PDB file of C-alpha atoms in Angstrom:
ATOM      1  CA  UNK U   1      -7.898  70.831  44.881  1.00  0.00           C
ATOM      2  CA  UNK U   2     -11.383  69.840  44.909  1.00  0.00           C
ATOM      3  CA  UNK U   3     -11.423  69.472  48.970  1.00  0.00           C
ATOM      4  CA  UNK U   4     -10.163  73.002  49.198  1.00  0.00           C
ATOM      5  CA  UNK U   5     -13.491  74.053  48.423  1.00  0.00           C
ATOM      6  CA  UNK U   6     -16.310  74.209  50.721  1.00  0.00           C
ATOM      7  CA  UNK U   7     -19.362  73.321  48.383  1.00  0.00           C
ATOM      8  CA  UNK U   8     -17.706  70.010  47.459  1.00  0.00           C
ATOM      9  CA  UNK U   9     -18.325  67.266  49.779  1.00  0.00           C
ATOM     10  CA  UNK U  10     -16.418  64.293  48.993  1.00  0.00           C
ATOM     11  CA  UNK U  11     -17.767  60.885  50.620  1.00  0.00           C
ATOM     12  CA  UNK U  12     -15.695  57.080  51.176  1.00  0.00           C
ATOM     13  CA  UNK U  13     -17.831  53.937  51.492  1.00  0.00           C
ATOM     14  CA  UNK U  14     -17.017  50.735  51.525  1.00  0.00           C
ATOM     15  CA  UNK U  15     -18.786  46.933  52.275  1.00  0.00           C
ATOM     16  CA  UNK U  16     -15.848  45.579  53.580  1.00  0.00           C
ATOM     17  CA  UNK U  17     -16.211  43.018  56.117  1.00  0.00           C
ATOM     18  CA  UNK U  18     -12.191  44.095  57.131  1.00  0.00           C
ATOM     19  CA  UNK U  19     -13.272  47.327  58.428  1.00  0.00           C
ATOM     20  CA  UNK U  20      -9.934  48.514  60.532  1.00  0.00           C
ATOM     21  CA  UNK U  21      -7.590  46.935  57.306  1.00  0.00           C
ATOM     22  CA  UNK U  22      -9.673  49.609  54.930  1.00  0.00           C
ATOM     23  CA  UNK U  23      -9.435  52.345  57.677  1.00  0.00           C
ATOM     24  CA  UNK U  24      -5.533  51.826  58.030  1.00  0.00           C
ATOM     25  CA  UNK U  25      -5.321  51.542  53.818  1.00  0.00           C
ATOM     26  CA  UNK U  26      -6.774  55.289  54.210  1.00  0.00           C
ATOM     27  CA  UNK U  27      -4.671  56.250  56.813  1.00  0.00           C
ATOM     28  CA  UNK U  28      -1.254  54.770  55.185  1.00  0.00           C
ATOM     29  CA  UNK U  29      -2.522  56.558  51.482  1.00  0.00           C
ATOM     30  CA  UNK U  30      -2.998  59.864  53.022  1.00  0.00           C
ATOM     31  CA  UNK U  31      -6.773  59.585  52.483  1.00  0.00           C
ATOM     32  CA  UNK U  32      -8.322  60.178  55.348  1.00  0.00           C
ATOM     33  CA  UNK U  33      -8.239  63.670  55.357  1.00  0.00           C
ATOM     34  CA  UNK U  34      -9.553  63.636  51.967  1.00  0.00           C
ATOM     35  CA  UNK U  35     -12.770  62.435  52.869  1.00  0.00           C
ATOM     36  CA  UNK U  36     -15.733  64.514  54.713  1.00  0.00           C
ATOM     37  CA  UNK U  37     -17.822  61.369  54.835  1.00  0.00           C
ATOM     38  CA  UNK U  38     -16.487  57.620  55.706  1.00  0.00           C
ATOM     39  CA  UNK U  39     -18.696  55.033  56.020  1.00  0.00           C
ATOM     40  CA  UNK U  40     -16.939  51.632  55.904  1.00  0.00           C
ATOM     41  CA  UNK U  41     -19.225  48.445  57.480  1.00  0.00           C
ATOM     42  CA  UNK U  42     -20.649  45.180  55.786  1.00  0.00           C
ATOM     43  CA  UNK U  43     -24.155  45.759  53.905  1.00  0.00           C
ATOM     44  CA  UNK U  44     -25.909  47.506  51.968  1.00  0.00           C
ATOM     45  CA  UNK U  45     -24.552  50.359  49.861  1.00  0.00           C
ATOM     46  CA  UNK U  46     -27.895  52.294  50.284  1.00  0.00           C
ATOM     47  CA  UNK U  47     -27.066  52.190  53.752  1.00  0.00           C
ATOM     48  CA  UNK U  48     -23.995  53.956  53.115  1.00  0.00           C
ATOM     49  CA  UNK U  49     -25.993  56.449  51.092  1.00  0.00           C
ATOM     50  CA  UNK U  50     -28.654  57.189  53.663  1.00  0.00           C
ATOM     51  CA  UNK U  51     -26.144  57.993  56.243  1.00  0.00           C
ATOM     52  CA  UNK U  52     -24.380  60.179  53.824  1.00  0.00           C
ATOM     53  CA  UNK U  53     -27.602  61.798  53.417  1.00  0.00           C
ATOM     54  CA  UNK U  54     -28.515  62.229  56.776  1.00  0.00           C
ATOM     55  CA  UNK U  55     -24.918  63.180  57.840  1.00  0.00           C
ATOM     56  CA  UNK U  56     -24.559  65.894  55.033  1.00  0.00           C
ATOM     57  CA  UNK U  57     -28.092  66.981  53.925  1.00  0.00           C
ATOM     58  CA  UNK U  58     -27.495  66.711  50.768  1.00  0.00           C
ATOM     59  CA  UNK U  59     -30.040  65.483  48.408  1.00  0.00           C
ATOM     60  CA  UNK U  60     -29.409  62.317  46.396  1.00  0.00           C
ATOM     61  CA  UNK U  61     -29.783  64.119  43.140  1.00  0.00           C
ATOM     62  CA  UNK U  62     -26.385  65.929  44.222  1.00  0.00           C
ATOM     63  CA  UNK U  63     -24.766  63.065  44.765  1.00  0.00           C
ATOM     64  CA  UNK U  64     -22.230  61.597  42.335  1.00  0.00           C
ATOM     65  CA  UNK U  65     -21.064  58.122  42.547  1.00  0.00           C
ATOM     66  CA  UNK U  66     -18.236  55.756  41.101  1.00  0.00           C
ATOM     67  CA  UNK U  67     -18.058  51.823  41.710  1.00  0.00           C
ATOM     68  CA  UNK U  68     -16.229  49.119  40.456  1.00  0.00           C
ATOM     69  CA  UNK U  69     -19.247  47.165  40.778  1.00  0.00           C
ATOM     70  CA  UNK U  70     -22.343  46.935  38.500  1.00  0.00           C
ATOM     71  CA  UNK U  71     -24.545  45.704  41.826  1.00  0.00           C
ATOM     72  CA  UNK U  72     -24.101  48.774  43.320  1.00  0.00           C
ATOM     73  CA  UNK U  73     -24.286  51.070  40.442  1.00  0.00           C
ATOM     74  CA  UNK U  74     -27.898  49.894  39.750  1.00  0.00           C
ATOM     75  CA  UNK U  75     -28.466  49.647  43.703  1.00  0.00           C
ATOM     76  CA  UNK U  76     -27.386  53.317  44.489  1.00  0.00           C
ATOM     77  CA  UNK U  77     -29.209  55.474  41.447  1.00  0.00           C
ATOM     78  CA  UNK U  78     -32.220  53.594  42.262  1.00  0.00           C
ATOM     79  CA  UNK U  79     -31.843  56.353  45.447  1.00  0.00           C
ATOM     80  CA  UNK U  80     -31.565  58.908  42.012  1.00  0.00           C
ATOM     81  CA  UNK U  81     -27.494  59.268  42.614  1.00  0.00           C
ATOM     82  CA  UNK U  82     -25.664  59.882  39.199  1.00  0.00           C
ATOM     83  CA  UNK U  83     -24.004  56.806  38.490  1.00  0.00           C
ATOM     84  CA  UNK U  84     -20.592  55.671  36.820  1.00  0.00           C
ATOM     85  CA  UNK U  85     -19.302  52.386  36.661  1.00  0.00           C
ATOM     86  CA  UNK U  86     -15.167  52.146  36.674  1.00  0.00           C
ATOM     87  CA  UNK U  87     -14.154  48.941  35.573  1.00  0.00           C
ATOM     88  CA  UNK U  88     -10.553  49.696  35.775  1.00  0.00           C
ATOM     89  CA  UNK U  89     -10.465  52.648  38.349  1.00  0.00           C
ATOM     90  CA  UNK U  90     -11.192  56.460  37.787  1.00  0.00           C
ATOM     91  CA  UNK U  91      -9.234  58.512  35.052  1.00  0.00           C
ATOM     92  CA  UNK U  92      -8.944  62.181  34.457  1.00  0.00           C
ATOM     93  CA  UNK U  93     -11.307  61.912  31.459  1.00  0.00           C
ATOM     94  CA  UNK U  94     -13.696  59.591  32.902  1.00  0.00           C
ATOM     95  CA  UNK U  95     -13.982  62.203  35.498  1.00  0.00           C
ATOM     96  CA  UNK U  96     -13.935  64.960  33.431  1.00  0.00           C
ATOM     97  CA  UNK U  97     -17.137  63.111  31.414  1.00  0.00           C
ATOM     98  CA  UNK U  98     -19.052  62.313  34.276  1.00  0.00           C
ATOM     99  CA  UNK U  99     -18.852  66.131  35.571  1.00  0.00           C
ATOM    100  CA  UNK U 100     -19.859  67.522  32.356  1.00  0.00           C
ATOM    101  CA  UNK U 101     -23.377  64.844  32.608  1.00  0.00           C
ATOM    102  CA  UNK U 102     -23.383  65.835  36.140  1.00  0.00           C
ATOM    103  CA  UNK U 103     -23.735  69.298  35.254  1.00  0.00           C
ATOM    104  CA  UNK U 104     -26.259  68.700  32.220  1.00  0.00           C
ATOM    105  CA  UNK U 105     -28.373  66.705  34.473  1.00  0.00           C
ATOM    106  CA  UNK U 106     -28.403  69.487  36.942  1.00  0.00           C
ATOM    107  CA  UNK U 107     -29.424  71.914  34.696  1.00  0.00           C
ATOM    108  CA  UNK U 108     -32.585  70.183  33.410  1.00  0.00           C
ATOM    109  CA  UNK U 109     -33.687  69.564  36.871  1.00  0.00           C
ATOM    110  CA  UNK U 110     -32.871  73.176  37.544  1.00  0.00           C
ATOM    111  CA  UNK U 111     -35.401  73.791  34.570  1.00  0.00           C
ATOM    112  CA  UNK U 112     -38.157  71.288  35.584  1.00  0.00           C
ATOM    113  CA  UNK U 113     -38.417  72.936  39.065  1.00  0.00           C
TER     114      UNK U 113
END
Protein backbone atom coordinates (compact mmCIF):
# COMPACT_ATOMS: atom_id res chain seq x y z
CA UNK A 1 0.00 0.00 0.00
CA UNK A 2 1.37 3.15 -1.14
CA UNK A 3 1.21 4.77 2.60
CA UNK A 4 3.22 1.85 3.84
CA UNK A 5 6.08 3.41 2.37
CA UNK A 6 8.00 6.17 3.77
CA UNK A 7 9.12 8.14 0.55
CA UNK A 8 5.47 8.56 -0.48
CA UNK A 9 3.76 11.41 1.01
CA UNK A 10 0.22 11.50 0.24
CA UNK A 11 -1.58 15.04 0.75
CA UNK A 12 -5.84 15.94 1.13
CA UNK A 13 -6.98 19.47 0.24
CA UNK A 14 -10.00 20.76 -0.11
CA UNK A 15 -11.88 24.55 -0.62
CA UNK A 16 -14.73 23.63 1.18
CA UNK A 17 -16.45 26.26 2.98
CA UNK A 18 -18.06 23.01 5.26
CA UNK A 19 -14.82 22.34 6.79
CA UNK A 20 -15.89 19.90 9.93
CA UNK A 21 -18.66 18.02 7.26
CA UNK A 22 -15.33 17.17 4.94
CA UNK A 23 -13.26 16.32 8.11
CA UNK A 24 -16.07 13.87 9.44
CA UNK A 25 -16.53 12.46 5.48
CA UNK A 26 -12.67 11.46 6.15
CA UNK A 27 -13.15 10.23 9.37
CA UNK A 28 -16.46 8.04 8.52
CA UNK A 29 -14.37 6.67 5.02
CA UNK A 30 -11.44 5.59 6.96
CA UNK A 31 -9.34 8.35 5.34
CA UNK A 32 -7.84 10.11 7.71
CA UNK A 33 -5.15 8.00 8.41
CA UNK A 34 -4.45 7.84 4.84
CA UNK A 35 -3.39 11.21 4.56
CA UNK A 36 0.12 12.79 5.86
CA UNK A 37 -1.06 16.22 4.79
CA UNK A 38 -4.81 17.73 5.28
CA UNK A 39 -5.47 20.99 4.46
CA UNK A 40 -9.23 21.66 4.20
CA UNK A 41 -10.29 25.74 4.44
CA UNK A 42 -12.02 28.14 1.83
CA UNK A 43 -9.45 29.74 -0.81
CA UNK A 44 -7.04 29.35 -2.80
CA UNK A 45 -5.69 25.96 -3.86
CA UNK A 46 -2.10 27.42 -4.03
CA UNK A 47 -2.60 28.05 -0.56
CA UNK A 48 -3.12 24.53 0.04
CA UNK A 49 0.02 23.85 -1.95
CA UNK A 50 2.31 26.24 -0.14
CA UNK A 51 1.46 24.80 3.14
CA UNK A 52 2.03 21.40 1.78
CA UNK A 53 5.28 22.68 0.79
CA UNK A 54 6.27 24.23 3.78
CA UNK A 55 4.82 21.38 5.97
CA UNK A 56 6.66 18.58 3.94
CA UNK A 57 9.67 20.16 2.12
CA UNK A 58 9.01 18.81 -0.74
CA UNK A 59 9.55 20.61 -3.91
CA UNK A 60 6.62 21.33 -6.22
CA UNK A 61 8.18 19.45 -9.05
CA UNK A 62 7.54 16.25 -6.73
CA UNK A 63 4.30 16.93 -6.31
CA UNK A 64 1.52 15.11 -8.16
CA UNK A 65 -1.93 16.36 -8.30
CA UNK A 66 -5.57 15.19 -9.31
CA UNK A 67 -8.76 17.58 -9.43
CA UNK A 68 -12.05 17.40 -10.61
CA UNK A 69 -11.71 20.87 -11.52
CA UNK A 70 -10.04 22.52 -14.58
CA UNK A 71 -9.56 25.98 -12.30
CA UNK A 72 -7.39 24.35 -10.19
CA UNK A 73 -5.54 22.17 -12.51
CA UNK A 74 -4.25 25.28 -14.40
CA UNK A 75 -3.99 27.18 -10.89
CA UNK A 76 -1.76 24.49 -9.15
CA UNK A 77 0.99 23.54 -12.12
CA UNK A 78 1.39 27.13 -12.55
CA UNK A 79 3.41 26.31 -8.93
CA UNK A 80 5.16 23.44 -11.60
CA UNK A 81 2.94 20.44 -9.82
CA UNK A 82 2.21 17.58 -12.40
CA UNK A 83 -1.25 17.93 -13.19
CA UNK A 84 -4.30 15.53 -14.02
CA UNK A 85 -7.68 16.46 -14.43
CA UNK A 86 -10.42 13.56 -13.30
CA UNK A 87 -13.59 14.33 -14.66
CA UNK A 88 -15.22 11.31 -13.31
CA UNK A 89 -12.88 10.38 -10.31
CA UNK A 90 -9.45 8.48 -10.32
CA UNK A 91 -9.12 4.91 -11.96
CA UNK A 92 -6.43 2.34 -11.74
CA UNK A 93 -5.26 3.22 -15.27
CA UNK A 94 -5.57 6.83 -15.03
CA UNK A 95 -3.27 6.38 -12.17
CA UNK A 96 -1.19 4.03 -13.58
CA UNK A 97 -0.72 6.79 -16.73
CA UNK A 98 -0.09 9.63 -14.72
CA UNK A 99 2.82 7.67 -12.72
CA UNK A 100 4.46 6.51 -15.77
CA UNK A 101 4.53 10.76 -17.03
CA UNK A 102 5.40 11.37 -13.51
CA UNK A 103 8.32 9.29 -13.79
CA UNK A 104 9.33 10.48 -17.47
CA UNK A 105 9.12 13.97 -16.32
CA UNK A 106 11.39 13.18 -13.48
CA UNK A 107 13.87 11.75 -15.42
CA UNK A 108 14.43 14.66 -17.84
CA UNK A 109 14.71 17.00 -15.01
CA UNK A 110 17.07 14.50 -13.47
CA UNK A 111 19.04 15.00 -16.86
CA UNK A 112 18.79 18.84 -17.15
CA UNK A 113 20.34 19.23 -13.64
Amino acid sequence: MIKESSKIKLGCASRTSAVNVARQLLQALNWSDLFDYTEIYPGSKTAHFKRFHELSGIDYADMLFFDDETRNIHEISKLGVQCHLVQYGITLNLLEDALRKFQQQRRIHEYLN
